[in-house]
CSV table of C-alpha atoms in Angstrom, one decimal:
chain,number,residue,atom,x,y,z
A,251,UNK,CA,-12.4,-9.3,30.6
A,252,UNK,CA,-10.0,-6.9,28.8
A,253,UNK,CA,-7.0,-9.7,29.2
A,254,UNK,CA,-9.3,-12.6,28.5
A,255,UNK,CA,-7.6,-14.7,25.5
A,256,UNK,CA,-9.2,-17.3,23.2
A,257,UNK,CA,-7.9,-21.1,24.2
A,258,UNK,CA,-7.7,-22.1,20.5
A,259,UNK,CA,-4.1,-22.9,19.4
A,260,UNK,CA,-3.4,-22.1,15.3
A,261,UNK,CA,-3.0,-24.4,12.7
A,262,UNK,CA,-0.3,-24.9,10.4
A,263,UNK,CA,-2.1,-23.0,7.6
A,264,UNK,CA,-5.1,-20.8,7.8
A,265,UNK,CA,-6.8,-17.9,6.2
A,266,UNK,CA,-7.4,-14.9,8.2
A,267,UNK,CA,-9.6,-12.4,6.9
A,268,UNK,CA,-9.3,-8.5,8.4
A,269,UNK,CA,-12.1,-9.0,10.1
A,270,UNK,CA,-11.6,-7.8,13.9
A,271,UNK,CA,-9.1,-5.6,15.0
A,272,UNK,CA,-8.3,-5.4,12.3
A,273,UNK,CA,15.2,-3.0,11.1
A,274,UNK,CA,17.4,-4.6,9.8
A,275,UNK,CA,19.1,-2.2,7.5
A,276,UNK,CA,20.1,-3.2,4.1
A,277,UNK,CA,18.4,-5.3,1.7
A,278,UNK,CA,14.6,-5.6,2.2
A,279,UNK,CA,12.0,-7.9,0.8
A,280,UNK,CA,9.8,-4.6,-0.9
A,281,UNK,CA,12.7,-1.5,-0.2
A,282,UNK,CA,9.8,0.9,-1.7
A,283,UNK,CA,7.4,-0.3,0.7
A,284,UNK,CA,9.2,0.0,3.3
A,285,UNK,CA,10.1,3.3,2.7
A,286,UNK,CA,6.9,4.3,1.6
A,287,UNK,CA,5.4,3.3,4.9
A,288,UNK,CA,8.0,5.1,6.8
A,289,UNK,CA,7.5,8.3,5.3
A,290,UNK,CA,3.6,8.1,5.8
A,291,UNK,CA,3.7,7.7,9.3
A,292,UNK,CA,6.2,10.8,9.6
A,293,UNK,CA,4.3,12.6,7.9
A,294,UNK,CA,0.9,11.7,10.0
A,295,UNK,CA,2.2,11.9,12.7
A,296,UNK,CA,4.1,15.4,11.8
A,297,UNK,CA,0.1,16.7,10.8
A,298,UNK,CA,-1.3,15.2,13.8
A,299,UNK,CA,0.8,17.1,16.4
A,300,UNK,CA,1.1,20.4,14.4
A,301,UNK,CA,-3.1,20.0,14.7
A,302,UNK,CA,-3.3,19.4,18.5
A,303,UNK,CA,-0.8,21.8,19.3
A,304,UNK,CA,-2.7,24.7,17.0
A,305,UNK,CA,-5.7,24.9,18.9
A,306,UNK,CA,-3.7,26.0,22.2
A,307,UNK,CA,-1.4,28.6,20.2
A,308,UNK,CA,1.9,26.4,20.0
A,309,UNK,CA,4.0,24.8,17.6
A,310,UNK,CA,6.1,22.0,16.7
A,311,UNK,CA,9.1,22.5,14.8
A,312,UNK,CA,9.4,18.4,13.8
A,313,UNK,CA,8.1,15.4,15.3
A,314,UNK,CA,11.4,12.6,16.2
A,315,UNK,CA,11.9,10.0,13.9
A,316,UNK,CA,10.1,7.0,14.2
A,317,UNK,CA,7.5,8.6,16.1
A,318,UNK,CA,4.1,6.5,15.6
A,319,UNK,CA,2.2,7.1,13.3
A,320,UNK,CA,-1.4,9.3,13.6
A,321,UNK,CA,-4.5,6.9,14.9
A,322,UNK,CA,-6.0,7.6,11.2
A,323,UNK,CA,-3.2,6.2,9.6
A,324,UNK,CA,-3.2,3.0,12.0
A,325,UNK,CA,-6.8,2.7,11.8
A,326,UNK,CA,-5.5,1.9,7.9
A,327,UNK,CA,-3.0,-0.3,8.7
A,328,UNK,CA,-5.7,-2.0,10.5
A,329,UNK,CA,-8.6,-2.6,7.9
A,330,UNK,CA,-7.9,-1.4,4.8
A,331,UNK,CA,-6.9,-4.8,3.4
A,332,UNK,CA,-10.6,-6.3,2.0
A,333,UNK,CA,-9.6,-9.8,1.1
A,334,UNK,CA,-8.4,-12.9,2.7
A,335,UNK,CA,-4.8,-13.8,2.9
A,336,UNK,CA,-3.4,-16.8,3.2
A,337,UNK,CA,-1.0,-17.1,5.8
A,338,UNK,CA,1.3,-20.1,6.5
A,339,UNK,CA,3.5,-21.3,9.5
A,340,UNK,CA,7.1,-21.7,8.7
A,341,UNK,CA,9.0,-22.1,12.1
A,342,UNK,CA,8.1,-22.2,15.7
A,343,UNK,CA,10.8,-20.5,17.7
A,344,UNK,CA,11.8,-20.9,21.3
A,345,UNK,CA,12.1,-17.2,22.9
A,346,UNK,CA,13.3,-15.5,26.1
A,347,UNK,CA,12.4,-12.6,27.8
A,348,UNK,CA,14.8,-9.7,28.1
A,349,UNK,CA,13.7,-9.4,31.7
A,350,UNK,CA,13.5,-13.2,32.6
A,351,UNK,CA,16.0,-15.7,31.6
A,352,UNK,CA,13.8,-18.7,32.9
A,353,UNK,CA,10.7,-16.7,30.8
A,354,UNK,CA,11.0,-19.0,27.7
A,355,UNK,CA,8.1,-19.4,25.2
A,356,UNK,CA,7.6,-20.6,21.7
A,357,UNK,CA,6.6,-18.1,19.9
A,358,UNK,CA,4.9,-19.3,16.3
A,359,UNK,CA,5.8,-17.5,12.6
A,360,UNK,CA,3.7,-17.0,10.0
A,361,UNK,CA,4.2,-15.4,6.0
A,362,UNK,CA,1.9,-14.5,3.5
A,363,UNK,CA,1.8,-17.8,1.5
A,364,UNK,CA,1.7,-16.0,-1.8
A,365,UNK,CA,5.5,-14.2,-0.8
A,366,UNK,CA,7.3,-17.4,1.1
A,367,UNK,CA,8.5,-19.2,-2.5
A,368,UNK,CA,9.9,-15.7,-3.7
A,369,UNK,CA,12.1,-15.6,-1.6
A,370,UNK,CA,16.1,-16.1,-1.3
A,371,UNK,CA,17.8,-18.0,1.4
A,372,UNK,CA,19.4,-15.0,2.4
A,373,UNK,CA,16.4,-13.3,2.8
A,374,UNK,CA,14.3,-15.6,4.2
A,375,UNK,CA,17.0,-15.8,6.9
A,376,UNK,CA,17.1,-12.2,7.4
A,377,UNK,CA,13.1,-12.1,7.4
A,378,UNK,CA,12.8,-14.7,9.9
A,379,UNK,CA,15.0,-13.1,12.2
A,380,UNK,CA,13.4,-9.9,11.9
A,381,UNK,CA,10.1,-11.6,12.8
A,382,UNK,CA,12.4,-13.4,15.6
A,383,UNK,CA,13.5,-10.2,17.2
A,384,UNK,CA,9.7,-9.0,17.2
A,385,UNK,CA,9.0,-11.9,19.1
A,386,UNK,CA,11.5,-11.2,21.4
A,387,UNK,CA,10.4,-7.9,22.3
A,388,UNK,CA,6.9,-8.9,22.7
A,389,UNK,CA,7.6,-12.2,24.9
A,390,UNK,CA,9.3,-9.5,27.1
A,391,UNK,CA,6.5,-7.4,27.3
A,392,UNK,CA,4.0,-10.3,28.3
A,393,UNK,CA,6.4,-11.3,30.8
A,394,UNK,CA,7.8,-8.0,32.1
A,395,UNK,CA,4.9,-5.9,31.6
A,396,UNK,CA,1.7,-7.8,31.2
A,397,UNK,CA,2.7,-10.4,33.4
A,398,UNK,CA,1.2,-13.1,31.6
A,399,UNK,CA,2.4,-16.8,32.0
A,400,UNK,CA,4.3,-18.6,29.1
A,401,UNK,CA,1.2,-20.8,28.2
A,402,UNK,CA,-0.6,-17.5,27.5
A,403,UNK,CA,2.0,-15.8,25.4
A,404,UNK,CA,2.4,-19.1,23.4
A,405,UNK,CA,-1.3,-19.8,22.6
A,406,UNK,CA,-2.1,-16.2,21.9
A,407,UNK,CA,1.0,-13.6,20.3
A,408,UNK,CA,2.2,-15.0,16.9
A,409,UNK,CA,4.2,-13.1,14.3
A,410,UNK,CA,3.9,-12.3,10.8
A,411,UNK,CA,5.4,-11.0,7.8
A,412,UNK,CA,2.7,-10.0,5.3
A,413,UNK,CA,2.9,-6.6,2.6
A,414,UNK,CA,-0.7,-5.9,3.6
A,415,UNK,CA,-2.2,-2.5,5.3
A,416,UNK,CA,-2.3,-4.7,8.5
A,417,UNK,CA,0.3,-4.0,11.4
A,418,UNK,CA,-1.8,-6.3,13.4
A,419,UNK,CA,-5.0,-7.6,14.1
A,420,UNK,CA,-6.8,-9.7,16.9
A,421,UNK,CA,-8.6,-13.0,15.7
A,422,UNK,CA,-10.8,-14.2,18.5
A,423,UNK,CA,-8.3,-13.3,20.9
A,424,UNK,CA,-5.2,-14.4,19.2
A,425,UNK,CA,-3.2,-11.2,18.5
A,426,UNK,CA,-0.8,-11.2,15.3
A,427,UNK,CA,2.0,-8.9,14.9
A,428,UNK,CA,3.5,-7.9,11.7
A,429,UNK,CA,7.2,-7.6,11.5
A,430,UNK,CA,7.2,-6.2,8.1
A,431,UNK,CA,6.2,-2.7,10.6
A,432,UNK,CA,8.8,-3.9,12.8
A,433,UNK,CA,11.8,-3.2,10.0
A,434,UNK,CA,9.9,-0.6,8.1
A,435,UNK,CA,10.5,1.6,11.2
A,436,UNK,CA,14.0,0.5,12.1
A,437,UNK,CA,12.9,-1.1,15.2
A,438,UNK,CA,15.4,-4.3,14.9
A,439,UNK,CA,17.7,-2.7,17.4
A,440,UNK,CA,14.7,-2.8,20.1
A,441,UNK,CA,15.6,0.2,21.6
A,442,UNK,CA,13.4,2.0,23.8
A,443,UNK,CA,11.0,3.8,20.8
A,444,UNK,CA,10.4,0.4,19.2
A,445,UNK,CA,9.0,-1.1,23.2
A,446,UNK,CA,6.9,1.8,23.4
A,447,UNK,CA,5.5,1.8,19.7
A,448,UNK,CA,4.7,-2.0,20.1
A,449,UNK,CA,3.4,-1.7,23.9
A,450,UNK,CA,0.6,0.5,22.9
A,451,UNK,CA,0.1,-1.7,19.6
A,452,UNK,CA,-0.3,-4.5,21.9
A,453,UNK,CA,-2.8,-2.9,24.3
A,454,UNK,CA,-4.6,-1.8,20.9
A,455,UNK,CA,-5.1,-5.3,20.0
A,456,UNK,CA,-6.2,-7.0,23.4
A,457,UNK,CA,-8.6,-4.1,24.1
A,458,UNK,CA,-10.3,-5.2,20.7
A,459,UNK,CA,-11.6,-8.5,23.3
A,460,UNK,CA,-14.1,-5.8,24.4
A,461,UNK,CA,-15.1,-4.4,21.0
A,462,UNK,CA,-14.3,-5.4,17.3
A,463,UNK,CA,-14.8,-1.8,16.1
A,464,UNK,CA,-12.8,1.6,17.5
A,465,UNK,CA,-15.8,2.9,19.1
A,466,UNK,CA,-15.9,4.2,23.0
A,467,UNK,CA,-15.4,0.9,24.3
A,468,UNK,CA,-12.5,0.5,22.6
A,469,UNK,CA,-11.2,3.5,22.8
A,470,UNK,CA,-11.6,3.4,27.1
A,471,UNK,CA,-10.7,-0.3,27.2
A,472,UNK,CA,-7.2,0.9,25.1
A,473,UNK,CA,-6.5,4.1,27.5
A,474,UNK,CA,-7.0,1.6,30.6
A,475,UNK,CA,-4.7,-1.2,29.5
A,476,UNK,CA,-1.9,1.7,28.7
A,477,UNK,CA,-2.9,3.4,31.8
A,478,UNK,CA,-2.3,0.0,34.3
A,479,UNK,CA,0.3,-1.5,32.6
A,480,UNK,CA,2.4,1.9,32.2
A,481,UNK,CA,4.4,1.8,35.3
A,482,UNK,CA,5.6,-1.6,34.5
A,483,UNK,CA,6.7,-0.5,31.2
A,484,UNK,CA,8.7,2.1,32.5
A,485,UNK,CA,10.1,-0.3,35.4
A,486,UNK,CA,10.9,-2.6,32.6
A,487,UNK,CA,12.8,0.4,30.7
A,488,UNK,CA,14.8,1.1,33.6
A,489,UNK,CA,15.8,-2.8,34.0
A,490,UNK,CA,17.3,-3.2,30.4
């Protein structure tokens, strides 16, 4: 089914390859990275509207900021990386949901094995709880939106932090998340830009249960899972 999840938990250290489905402000890990990707998905998704909108006669004087970035440009973020990375569990984390207090699941983190030992304390700290607040805002949408049970969330979302072209990807039904995406577009504060961007990021990633490729029956399994689940979202909006 679209929601069907794979019943294999993770191990402590794996390597993933790109196969299927494939902010804190202040100091960052890569700063021109970050930025970099920031100002390629303005600029996509400026292009992208300015093209729709041409067609029909209208314009668009500038998309917002932090608006998401063009499905070309995802479809990158997806699959361009070509080799296998190595990524390594550092921390399992207990998690509520913003909508649920007695919603609490542990939600497992995982880095790029080659980045982990670079790293200062203070900025594996601040890395960590970057990836921590992603969590938080997708245990909220499994439990607020999706409406799946804590066992679910825990055996299937993870988060990472990788400097790959992957903002997440679906391994046999375990979905990954990459909070490197998360601060690169300022969404630490969780506001209401940042639970859309990563709602329709998350129905991305479970519709690829139906199809590895972004074919039709991706494509229609992604606009139903938005579709259903949108009301929720918005009910969930209104509650926090």
């Amino acid at each position: 089914s679209v929601g069907g999840v794979a019943t294999a938990l993770v191990p402590t250290a794996v390597q993933y390859c790109p196969g299927i489905g494939s902010g804190h402000e202040g100091v960052t890990v890569v700063p021109p990275r970050l930025q970099e990707i920031k100002a390629a998905a303005a600029a996509e998704a400026q292009s992208t509207v300015e093209q729709c909108f041409a067609a029909s006669g209208a314009t668009v004087t500038r998309v917002r900021e932090g608006a998401r970035p063009a499905v070309k440009w995802l479809k990158e973020c997806h699959e361009e990386a070509t080799s296998e990375i190595d990524l390594v569990l550092v921390d399992t984390v207990q998690l509520g949901s913003a909508a649920n207090r007695q919603y609490q699941c542990p939600i497992k983190l995982f880095v790029a094995k080659s980045t982990v030992d670079t790293w200062t304390m203070e900025e594996k700290a601040r890395i960590e709880g970057t990836m921590a607040s992603l969590g938080s805002l997708l245990v909220s949408l499994t439990d607020a939106v999706f409406g799946w049970d804590t066992s679910t969330t825990a055996r299937t979302v993870s988060v990472v932090w990788e400097d790959s072209e992957r903002m997440a990807f679906n391994k046999g039904g375990l979905l990954f998340f990459n909070a490197l995406y998360f601060e690169a577009f300022g969404h630490a504060a969780a506001n209401s830009d940042a639970v859309h961007f990563w709602f329709v990021t998350f129905c991305h990633e479970v519709a690829h249960n139906v199809s590895a490729d972004h074919d039709r029956v991706h494509e229609n399994a992604e606009e139903v899972l938005i579709t259903e689940f949108l009301h929720p979202l918005q009910a969930f909006l209104w509650r926090t």
